[in-house]
XYZ file of C-alpha atoms in Angstrom:
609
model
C 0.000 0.000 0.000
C 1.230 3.409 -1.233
C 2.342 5.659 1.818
C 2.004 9.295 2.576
C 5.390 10.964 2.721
C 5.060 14.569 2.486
C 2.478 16.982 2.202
C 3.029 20.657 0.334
C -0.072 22.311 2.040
C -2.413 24.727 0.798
C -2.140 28.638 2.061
C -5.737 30.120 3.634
C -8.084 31.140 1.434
C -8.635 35.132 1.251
C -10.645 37.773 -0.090
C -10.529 41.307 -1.005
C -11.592 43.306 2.377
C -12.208 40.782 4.789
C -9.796 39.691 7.288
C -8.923 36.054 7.539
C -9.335 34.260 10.710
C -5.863 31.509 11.355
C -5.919 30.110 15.582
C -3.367 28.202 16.903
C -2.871 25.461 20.239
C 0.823 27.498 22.158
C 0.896 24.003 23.777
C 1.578 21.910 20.340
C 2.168 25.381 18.162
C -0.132 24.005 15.962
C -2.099 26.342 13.559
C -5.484 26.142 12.144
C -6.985 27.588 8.909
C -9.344 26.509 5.809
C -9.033 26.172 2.220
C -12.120 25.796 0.422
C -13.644 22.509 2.662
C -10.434 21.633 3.960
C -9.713 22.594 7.632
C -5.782 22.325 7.625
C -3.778 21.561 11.033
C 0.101 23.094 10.682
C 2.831 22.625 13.384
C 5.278 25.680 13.049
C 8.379 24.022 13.584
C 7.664 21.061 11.381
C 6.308 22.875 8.231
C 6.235 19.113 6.473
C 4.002 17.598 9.236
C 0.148 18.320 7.819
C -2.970 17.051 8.545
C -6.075 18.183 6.794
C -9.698 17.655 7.893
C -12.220 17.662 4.381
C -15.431 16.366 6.077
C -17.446 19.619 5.713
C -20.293 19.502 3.076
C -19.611 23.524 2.081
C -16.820 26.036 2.393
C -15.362 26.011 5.628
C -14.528 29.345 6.984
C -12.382 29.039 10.214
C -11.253 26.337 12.981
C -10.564 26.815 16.709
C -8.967 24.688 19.025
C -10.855 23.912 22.500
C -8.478 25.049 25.643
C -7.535 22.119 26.501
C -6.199 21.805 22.831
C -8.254 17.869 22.668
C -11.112 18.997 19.922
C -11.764 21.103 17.295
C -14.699 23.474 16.402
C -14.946 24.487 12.725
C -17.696 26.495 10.825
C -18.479 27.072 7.715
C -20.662 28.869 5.049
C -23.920 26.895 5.859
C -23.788 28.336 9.644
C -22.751 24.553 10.617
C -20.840 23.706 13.170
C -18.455 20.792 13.647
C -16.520 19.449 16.479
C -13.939 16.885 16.429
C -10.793 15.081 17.520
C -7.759 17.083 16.984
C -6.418 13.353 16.962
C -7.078 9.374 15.862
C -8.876 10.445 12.849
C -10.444 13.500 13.853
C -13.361 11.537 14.936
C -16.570 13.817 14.558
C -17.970 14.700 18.340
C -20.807 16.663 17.131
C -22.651 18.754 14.544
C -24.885 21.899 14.764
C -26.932 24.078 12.870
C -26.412 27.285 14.286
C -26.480 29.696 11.917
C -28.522 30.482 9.057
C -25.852 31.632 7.092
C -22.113 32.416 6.725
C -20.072 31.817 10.012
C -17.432 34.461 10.500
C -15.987 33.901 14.058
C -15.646 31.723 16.852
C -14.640 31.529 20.167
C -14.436 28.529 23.046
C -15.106 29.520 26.541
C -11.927 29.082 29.099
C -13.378 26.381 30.742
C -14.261 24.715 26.919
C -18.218 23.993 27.931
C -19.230 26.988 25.998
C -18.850 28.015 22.243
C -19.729 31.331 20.692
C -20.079 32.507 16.778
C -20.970 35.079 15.304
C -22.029 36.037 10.735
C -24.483 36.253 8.747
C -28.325 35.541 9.447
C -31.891 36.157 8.038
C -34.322 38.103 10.336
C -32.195 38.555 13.938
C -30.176 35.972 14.774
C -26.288 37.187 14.248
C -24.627 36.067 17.022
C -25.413 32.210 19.236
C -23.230 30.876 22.450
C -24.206 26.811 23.134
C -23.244 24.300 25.404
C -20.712 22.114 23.271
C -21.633 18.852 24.210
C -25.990 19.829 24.035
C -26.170 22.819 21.491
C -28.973 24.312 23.740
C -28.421 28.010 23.886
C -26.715 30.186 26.789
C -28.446 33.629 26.213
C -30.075 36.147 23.909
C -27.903 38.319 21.771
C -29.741 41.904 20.689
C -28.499 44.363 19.459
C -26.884 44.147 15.615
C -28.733 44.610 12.989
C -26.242 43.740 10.353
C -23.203 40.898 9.900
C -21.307 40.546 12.850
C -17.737 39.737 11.791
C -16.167 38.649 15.063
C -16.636 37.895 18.790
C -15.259 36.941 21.955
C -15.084 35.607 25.116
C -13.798 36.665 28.307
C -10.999 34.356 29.309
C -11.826 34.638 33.067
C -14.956 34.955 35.168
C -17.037 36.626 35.584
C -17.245 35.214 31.960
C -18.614 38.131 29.434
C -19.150 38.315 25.656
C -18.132 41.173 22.935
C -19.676 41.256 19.759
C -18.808 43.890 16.624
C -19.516 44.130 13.163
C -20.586 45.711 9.624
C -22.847 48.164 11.980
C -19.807 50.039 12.800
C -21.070 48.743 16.862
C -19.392 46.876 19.582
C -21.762 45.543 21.695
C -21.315 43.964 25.677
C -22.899 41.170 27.212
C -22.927 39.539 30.459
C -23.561 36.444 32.003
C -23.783 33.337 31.591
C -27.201 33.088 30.459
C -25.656 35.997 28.483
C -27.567 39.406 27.856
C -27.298 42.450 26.436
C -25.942 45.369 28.585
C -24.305 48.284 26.379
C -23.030 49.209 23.217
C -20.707 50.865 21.741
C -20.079 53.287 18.734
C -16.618 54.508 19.054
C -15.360 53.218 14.769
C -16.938 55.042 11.722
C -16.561 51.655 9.811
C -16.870 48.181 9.658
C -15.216 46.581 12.825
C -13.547 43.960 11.965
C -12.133 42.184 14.674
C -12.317 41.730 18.583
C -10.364 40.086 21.071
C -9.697 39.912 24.913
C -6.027 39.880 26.507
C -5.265 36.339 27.695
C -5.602 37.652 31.473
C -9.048 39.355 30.290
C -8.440 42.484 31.814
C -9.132 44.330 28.355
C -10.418 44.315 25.130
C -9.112 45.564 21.647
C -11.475 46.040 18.999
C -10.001 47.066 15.381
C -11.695 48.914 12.358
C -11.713 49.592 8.794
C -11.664 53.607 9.942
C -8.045 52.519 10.943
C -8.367 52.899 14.404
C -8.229 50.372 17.035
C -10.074 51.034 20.585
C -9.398 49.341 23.999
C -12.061 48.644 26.568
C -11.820 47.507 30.378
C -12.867 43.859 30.185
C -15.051 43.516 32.924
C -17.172 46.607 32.529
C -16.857 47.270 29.028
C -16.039 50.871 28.828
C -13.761 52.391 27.076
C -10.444 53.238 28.517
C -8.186 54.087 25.388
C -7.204 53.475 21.798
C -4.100 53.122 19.361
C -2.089 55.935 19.023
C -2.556 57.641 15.763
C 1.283 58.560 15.130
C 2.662 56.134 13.182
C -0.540 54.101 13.092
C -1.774 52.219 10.275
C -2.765 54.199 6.528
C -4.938 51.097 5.523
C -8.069 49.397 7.065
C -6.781 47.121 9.857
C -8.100 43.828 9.815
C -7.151 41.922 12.326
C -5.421 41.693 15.804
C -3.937 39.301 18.377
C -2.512 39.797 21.746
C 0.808 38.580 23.263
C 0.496 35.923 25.920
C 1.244 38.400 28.745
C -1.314 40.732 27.624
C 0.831 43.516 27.127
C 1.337 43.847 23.328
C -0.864 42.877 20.418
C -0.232 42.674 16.767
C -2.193 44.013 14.179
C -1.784 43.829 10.237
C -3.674 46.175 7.653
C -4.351 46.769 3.518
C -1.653 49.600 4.247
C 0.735 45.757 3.645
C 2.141 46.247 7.494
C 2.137 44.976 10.348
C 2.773 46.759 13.755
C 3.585 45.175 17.570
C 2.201 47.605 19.825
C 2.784 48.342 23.772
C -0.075 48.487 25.638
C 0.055 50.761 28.591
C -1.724 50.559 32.184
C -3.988 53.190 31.311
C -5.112 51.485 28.294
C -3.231 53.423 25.407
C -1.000 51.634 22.743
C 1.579 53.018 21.267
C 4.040 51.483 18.236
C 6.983 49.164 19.372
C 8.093 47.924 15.694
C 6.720 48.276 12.232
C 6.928 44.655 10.464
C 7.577 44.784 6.847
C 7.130 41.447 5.041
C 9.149 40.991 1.463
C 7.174 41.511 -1.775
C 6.580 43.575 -4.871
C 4.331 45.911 -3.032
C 1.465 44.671 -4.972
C -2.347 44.284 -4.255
C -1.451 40.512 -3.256
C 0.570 42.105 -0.331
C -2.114 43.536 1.626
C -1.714 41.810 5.102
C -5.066 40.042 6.488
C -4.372 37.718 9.159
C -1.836 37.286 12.171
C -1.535 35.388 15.052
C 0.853 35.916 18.320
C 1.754 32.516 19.474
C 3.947 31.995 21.866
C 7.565 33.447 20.212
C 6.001 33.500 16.957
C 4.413 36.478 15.108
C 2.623 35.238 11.845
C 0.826 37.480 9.432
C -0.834 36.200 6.229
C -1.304 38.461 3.143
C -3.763 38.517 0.336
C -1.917 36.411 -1.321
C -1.396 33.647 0.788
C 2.344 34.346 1.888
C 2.297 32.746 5.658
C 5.728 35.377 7.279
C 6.705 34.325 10.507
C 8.259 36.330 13.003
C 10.150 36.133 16.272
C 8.866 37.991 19.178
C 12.263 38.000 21.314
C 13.959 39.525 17.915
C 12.118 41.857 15.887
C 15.037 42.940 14.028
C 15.352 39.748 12.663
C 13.873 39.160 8.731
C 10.793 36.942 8.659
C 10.658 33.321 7.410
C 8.234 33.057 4.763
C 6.291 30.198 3.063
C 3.577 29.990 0.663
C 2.068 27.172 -1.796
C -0.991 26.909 -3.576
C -4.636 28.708 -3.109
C -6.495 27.076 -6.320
C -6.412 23.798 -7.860
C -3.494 22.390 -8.602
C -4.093 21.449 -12.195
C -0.635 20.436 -13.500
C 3.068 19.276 -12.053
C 6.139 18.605 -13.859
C 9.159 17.166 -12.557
C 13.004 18.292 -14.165
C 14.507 15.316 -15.691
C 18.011 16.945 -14.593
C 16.806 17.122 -10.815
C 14.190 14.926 -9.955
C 13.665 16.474 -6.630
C 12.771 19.646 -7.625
C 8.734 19.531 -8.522
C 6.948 22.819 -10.466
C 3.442 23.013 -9.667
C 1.185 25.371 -11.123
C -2.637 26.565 -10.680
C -4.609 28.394 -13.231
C -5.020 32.111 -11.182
C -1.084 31.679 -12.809
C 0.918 30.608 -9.816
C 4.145 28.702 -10.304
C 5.634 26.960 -7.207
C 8.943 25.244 -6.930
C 9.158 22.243 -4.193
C 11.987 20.201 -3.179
C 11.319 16.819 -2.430
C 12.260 16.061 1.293
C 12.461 20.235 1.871
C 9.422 21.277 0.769
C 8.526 25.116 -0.308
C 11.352 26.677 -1.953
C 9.842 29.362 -3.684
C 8.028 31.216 -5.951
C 8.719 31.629 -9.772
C 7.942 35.100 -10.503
C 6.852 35.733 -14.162
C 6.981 39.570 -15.862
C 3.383 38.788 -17.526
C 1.541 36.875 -14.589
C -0.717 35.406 -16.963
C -3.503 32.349 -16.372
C -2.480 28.790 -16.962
C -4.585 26.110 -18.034
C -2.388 23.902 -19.490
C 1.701 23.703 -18.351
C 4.855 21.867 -19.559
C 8.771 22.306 -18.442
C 11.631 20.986 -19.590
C 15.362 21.898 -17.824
C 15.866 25.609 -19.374
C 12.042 27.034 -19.981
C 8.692 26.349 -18.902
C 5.975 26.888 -21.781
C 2.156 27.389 -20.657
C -1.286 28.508 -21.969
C -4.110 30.354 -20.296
C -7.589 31.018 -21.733
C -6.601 33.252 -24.341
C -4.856 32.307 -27.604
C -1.644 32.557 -26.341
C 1.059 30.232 -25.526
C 3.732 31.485 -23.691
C 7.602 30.386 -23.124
C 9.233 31.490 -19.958
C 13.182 30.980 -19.693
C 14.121 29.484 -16.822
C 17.734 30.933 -14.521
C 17.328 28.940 -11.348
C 15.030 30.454 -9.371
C 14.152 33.203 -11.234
C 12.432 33.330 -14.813
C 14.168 35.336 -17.474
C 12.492 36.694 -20.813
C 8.644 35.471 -22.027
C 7.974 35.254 -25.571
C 4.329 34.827 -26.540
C 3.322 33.403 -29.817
C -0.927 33.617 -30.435
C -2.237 30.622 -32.575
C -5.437 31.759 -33.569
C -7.732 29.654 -30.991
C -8.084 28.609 -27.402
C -5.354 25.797 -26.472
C -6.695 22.749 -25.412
C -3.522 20.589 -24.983
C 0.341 21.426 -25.410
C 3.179 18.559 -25.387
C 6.846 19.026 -26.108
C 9.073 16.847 -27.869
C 11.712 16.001 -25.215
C 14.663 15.689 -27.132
C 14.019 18.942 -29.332
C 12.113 21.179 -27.086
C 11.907 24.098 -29.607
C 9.466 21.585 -31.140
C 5.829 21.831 -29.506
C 2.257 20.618 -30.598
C -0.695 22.577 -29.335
C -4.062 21.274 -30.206
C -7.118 23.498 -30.316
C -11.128 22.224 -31.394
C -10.883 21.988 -34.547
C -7.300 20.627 -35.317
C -3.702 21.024 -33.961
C -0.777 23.481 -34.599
C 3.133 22.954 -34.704
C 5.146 25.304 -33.222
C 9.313 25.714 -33.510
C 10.364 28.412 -30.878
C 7.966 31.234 -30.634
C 7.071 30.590 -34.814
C 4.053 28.553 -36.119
C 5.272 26.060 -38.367
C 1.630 25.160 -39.735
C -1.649 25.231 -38.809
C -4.109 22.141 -39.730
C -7.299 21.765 -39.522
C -7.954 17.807 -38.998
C -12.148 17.740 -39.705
C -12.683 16.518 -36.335
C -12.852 17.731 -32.795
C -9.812 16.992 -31.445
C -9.361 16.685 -26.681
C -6.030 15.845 -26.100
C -2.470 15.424 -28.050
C 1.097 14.561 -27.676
C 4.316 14.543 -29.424
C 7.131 11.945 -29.429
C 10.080 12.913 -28.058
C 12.174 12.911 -31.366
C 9.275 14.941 -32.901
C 8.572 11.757 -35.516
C 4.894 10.990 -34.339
C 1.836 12.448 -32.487
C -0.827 10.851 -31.572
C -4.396 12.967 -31.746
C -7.002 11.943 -29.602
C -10.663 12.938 -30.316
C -13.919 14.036 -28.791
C -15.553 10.432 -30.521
C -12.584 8.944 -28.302
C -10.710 7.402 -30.964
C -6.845 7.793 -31.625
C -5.182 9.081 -34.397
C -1.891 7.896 -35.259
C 0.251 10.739 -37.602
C 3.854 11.238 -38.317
C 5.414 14.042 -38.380
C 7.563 14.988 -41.094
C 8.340 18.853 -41.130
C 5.028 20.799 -41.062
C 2.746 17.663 -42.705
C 1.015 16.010 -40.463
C 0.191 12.279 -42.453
C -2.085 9.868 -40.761
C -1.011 6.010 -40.129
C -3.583 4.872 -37.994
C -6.883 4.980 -36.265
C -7.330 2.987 -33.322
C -10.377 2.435 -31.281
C -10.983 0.995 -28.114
C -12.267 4.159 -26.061
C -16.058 4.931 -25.113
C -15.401 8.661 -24.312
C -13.552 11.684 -24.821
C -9.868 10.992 -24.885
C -8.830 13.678 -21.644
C -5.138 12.089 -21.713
C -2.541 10.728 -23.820
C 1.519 10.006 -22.766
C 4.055 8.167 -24.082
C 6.545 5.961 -21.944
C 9.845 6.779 -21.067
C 11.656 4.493 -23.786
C 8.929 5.183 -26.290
C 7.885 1.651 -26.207
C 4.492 2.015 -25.226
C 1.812 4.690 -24.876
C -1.273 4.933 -22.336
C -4.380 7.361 -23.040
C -7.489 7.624 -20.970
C -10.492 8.745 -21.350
C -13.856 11.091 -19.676
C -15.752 7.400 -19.172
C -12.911 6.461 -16.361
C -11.337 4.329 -18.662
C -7.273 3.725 -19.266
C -5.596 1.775 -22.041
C -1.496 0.714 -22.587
C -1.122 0.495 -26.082
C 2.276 -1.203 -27.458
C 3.952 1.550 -30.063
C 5.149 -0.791 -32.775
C 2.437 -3.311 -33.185
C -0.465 -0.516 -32.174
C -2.056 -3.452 -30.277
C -3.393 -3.232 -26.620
C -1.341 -4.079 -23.962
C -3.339 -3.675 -20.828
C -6.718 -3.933 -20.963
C -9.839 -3.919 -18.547
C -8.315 -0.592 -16.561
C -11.457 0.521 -15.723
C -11.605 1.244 -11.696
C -12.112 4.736 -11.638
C -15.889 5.964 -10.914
C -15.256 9.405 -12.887
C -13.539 11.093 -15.909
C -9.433 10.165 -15.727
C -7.440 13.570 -15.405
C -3.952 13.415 -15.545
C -1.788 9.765 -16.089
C 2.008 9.343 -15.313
C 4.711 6.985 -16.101
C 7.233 5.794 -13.884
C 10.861 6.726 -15.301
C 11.711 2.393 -15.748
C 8.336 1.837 -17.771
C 7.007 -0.684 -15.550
C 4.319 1.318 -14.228
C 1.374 3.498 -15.142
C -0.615 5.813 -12.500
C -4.021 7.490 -13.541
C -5.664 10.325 -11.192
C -9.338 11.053 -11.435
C -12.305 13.109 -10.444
C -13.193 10.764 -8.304
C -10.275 11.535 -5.579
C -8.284 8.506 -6.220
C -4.754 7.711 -7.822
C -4.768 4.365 -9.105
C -1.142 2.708 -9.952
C -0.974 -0.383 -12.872
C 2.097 -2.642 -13.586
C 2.454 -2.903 -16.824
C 3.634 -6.854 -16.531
C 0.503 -7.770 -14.123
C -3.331 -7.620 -15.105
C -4.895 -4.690 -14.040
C -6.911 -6.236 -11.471
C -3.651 -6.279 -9.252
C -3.844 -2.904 -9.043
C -2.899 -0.517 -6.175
C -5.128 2.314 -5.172
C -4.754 5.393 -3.037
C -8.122 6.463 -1.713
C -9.281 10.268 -1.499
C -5.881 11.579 -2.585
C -7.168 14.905 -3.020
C -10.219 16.477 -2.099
C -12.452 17.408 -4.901
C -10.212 15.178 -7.629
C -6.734 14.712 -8.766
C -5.525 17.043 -11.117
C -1.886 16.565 -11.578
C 0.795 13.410 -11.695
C 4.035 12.911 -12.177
C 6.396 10.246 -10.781
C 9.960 11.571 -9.305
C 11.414 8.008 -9.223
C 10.647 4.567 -9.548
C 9.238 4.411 -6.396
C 7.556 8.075 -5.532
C 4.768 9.404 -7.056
C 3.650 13.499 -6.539
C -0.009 13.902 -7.076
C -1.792 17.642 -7.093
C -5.500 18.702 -6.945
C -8.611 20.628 -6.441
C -7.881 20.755 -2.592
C -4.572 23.183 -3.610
C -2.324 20.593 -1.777
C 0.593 18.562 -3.464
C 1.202 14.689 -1.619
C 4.057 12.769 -2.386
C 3.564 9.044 -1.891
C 6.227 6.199 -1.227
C 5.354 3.423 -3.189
C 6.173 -0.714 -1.502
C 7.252 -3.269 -4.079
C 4.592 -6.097 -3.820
């Protein structure tokens, strides 16, 4: 049975004006945020270690660990609630409905019996506190009359609540059973987040008016704010305090993030102004942090997790980031097997190194979409969804020069000759073009609709396969394309064709979850009945000795064929990705990467049988 051996997680999902919401356990430094319906659990100091929870039916917006740091509460876009093992499986306590729409915050009690959360609802209901273990309701919450976009709960007792939101109010309860007692109207804007020192002797609530107000905890007043010298030029969206309660961190659109000294008397003032690397773009924009134990992390818009040290300001953060979309295609560099290029269509290209993990980002001059993606050792060529296929020259990390060629029509497929790489074949509906460089060679139209191509790696052959789900068998002799053969054995659209390393063989497979090995010189099948997927077959690898074939599907699953045994002795790998596998690519004889909708890469350790 294939086993896990790394994971290249996903980065938290964000969105343009709304602060994201990451939580962490200072006892394990774990941290907690979502992608899509994937609730993923990091440990800072191991950044391979991942474990991702993907049982929620919608969107999941934000996880919490309980106090005790045993369970779990996550929410999500329904207004459902669900509570489970942070261990063993992350064994499902319990589910509620609390909400009748979106879930934007949420907050355990100290003493973990009580949960709070507060979003979106029709008619009254924006904010709920439950028992955890019941779900019956501790009090009435009045008193907002629009989206309330974050809560929380006095660590100590007396215990009290804090509610604010898109009403520009901050509104005080008390209890338990919890009721309204005052409100507050101290921002001019959406408030955006809330949160009580550990030793709940305060409150900080922070705006999109760029202020940030402090309250006394138990009575709710308020007893200062932020200073304005020096204070953030952006909305601030979110905040988090230092275990001893006397700093917090907060991180803005202005793309900084500030530690600042909270005084007796309630006023804060500005210790250190954190900078994280980038090109100053929109993506930049800071939206998340969390003060855990020694570490300050801040997330930006575009998914960049910077980590900080508390004890050394000075000191230059250590950044990470990976994927936000699906990962739709990988490619591994024949030169360096390690090294693994993922990319996702918002136009994101990732470098990984096996056994390191996240080493960077390739930056491209045009940042345009890619749909479909190959590389070979000294360029990377891709296509979006507009006529254009580009080639990106690769210098190490960094890309050098793009040249962009437009073909006339949307791209469907794109395969380079490995031997010649100048040499590419790009198929689009209606037929297929041949491109040398940046030129078109020719441009011919084949009379049928053609789904997926490939080249041989001298350039001698391609092999067209059709919408009817048969394959055409050409060679290639300058810009001619002459047809040898037609075979058919495929009951749907062909999505995939590759050839083997040695050029022996070559497998397709098709939308109707079907794979064939053909053998190259005879055209005659050579292993049949490979028909275990439920869904359309996405991507399909070789391994670098020939002996084996892996498909990935829609349907979550990687399935891995020998070619020598009959496919019924085949080895599958169960929910690989969330939402379908996308991408495939084998780094040795023995590891296989796989990519998908879930925005995570896995790299799996394959046993001889």
């Amino acid at each position: 049975m294939p086993e896990l051996s790394e994971t290249y997680a996903c980065v938290p999902s964000t969105e343009r004006g709304r602060g994201v919401l990451i939580s962490g356990d200072p006892k394990s430094n774990a941290i907690l945020y979502t992608n899509g319906r994937s609730v993923i659990i990091r440990y800072l100091h191991k950044p391979l270690e991942v474990s991702i929870y993907g049982e929620h039916a919608y969107q999941a917006t934000l996880a919490r660990f309980s106090p005790n740091g045993e369970w779990i509460a996550s929410a999500d876009v329904s207004g459902t609630v669900r509570i489970w093992g942070t261990h063993n499986d992350h064994v499902l306590k319990k589910e509620f409905r609390v909400l009748s729409g979106r879930i934007d915050d949420l907050q355990w009690s100290a003493d973990g019996m009580r949960i709070v959360v507060s979003g979106d609802g029709k008619g009254k209901s924006f904010v709920r506190a439950f028992m955890w273990d019941s779900g019956s309701n501790v009090g009435e919450f009045d008193g907002h009359s629009k989206r309330v976009l974050s809560c929380a709960f006095k660590p100590t007792r007396p215990f009290r609540i804090v509610t604010c939101g898109e009403d520009f109010l901050v509104n005080f309860y008390e209890g338990p059973p919890f009721k309204f007692k005052q409100s507050h109207r101290h921002h001019s804007n959406f408030v955006n987040c809330i949160r009580y020192s550990p030793d709940g002797s305060k409150f900080i609530s922070v705006s999109s008016d760029k202020k940030g107000v402090i309250y006394d905890g138990k009575t709710g007043e308020k007893i200062g704010e932020l200073s304005s010298e020096d204070g953030h030029k952006g909305s601030i969206y979110a905040v988090s305090w230092s275990p001893d309660s006397k700093q917090v961190l907060t991180v803005s659109a202005d793309k900084s993030a500030k530690v600042w000294e909270i005084s007796e008397d309630g006023n804060g003032k500005v210790k250190k102004t954190l900078t994280c690397p980038g090109s100053g773009g929109v993506e930049d924009m800071l939206v998340g942090c969390l003060w855990q134990n020694d570490h300050l992390v801040t997330i930006s818009l575009g998914g960049t997790v910077s980590m900080f040290s508390a004890s050394d300001l000075d000191k230059g953060p250590l950044s990470f980031s990976g994927h936000m979309k699906n990962v739709n295609s990988l490619a591994v560099l024949k030169s360096n097997p390690k090294v693994i290029l993922s990319t996702s269509y918002d136009g994101l290209i990732i470098k990984w190194i096996q056994g390191i993990g996240y080493s960077g980002r390739l930056e491209r001059k045009e940042n345009s979409q890619i749909k479909c993606f190959a590389a070979v050792e000294e360029e990377v060529v891709s296509s979006g969804f507009d006529n254009k296929i580009w080639r990106v020259s690769l210098q190490g990390d960094q890309c050098g020069d793009a040249d962009c060629v437009d073909i006339g029509s949307q791209p469907k497929d794109l395969s380079l000759s490995l031997l010649s790489p100048e040499l590419a074949l790009v198929s689009t509906d209606s037929g297929v073009v041949i491109l040398h460089g940046t030129n078109v060679v020719s441009t011919i139209n084949l009379g049928f609709p053609v789904a997926a191509s490939v080249i041989s790696p001298d350039g001698s052959e391609a092999i067209i396969g059709g919408q009817d789900g048969k394959l055409h068998i050409y060679s290639v002799t300058g810009d001619t394309l002459k047809e040898e053969a037609v075979l058919e054995k495929h009951r749907g659209a062909i999505t995939v064709i590759r050839y083997s390393p040695d050029v022996s063989m070559f497998a397709s497979g098709d939308a109707n979850r079907e794979a064939v090995v053909w053998d190259r010189a005879s055209r005659e099948v050579r292993v049949k009945n490979m028909l275990y997927h439920t869904a359309r077959i996405n991507c399909l690898a070789w391994s670098p000795d020939n002996s084996m074939v892996a498909t990935g599907s829609l349907d979550t699953c990687v399935i891995i064929y020998e070619i020598d045994k009959p496919a019924s002795s085949r080895v599958t790998i169960k929910g690989a990705h969330l939402g379908g596998v996308y991408g495939l690519a084998f780094t040795d004889d023995t590891s296989v990467v796989s990519s998908g909708e879930d925005a995570c890469v896995r790299v799996w350790k394959l046993t001889p049988q």
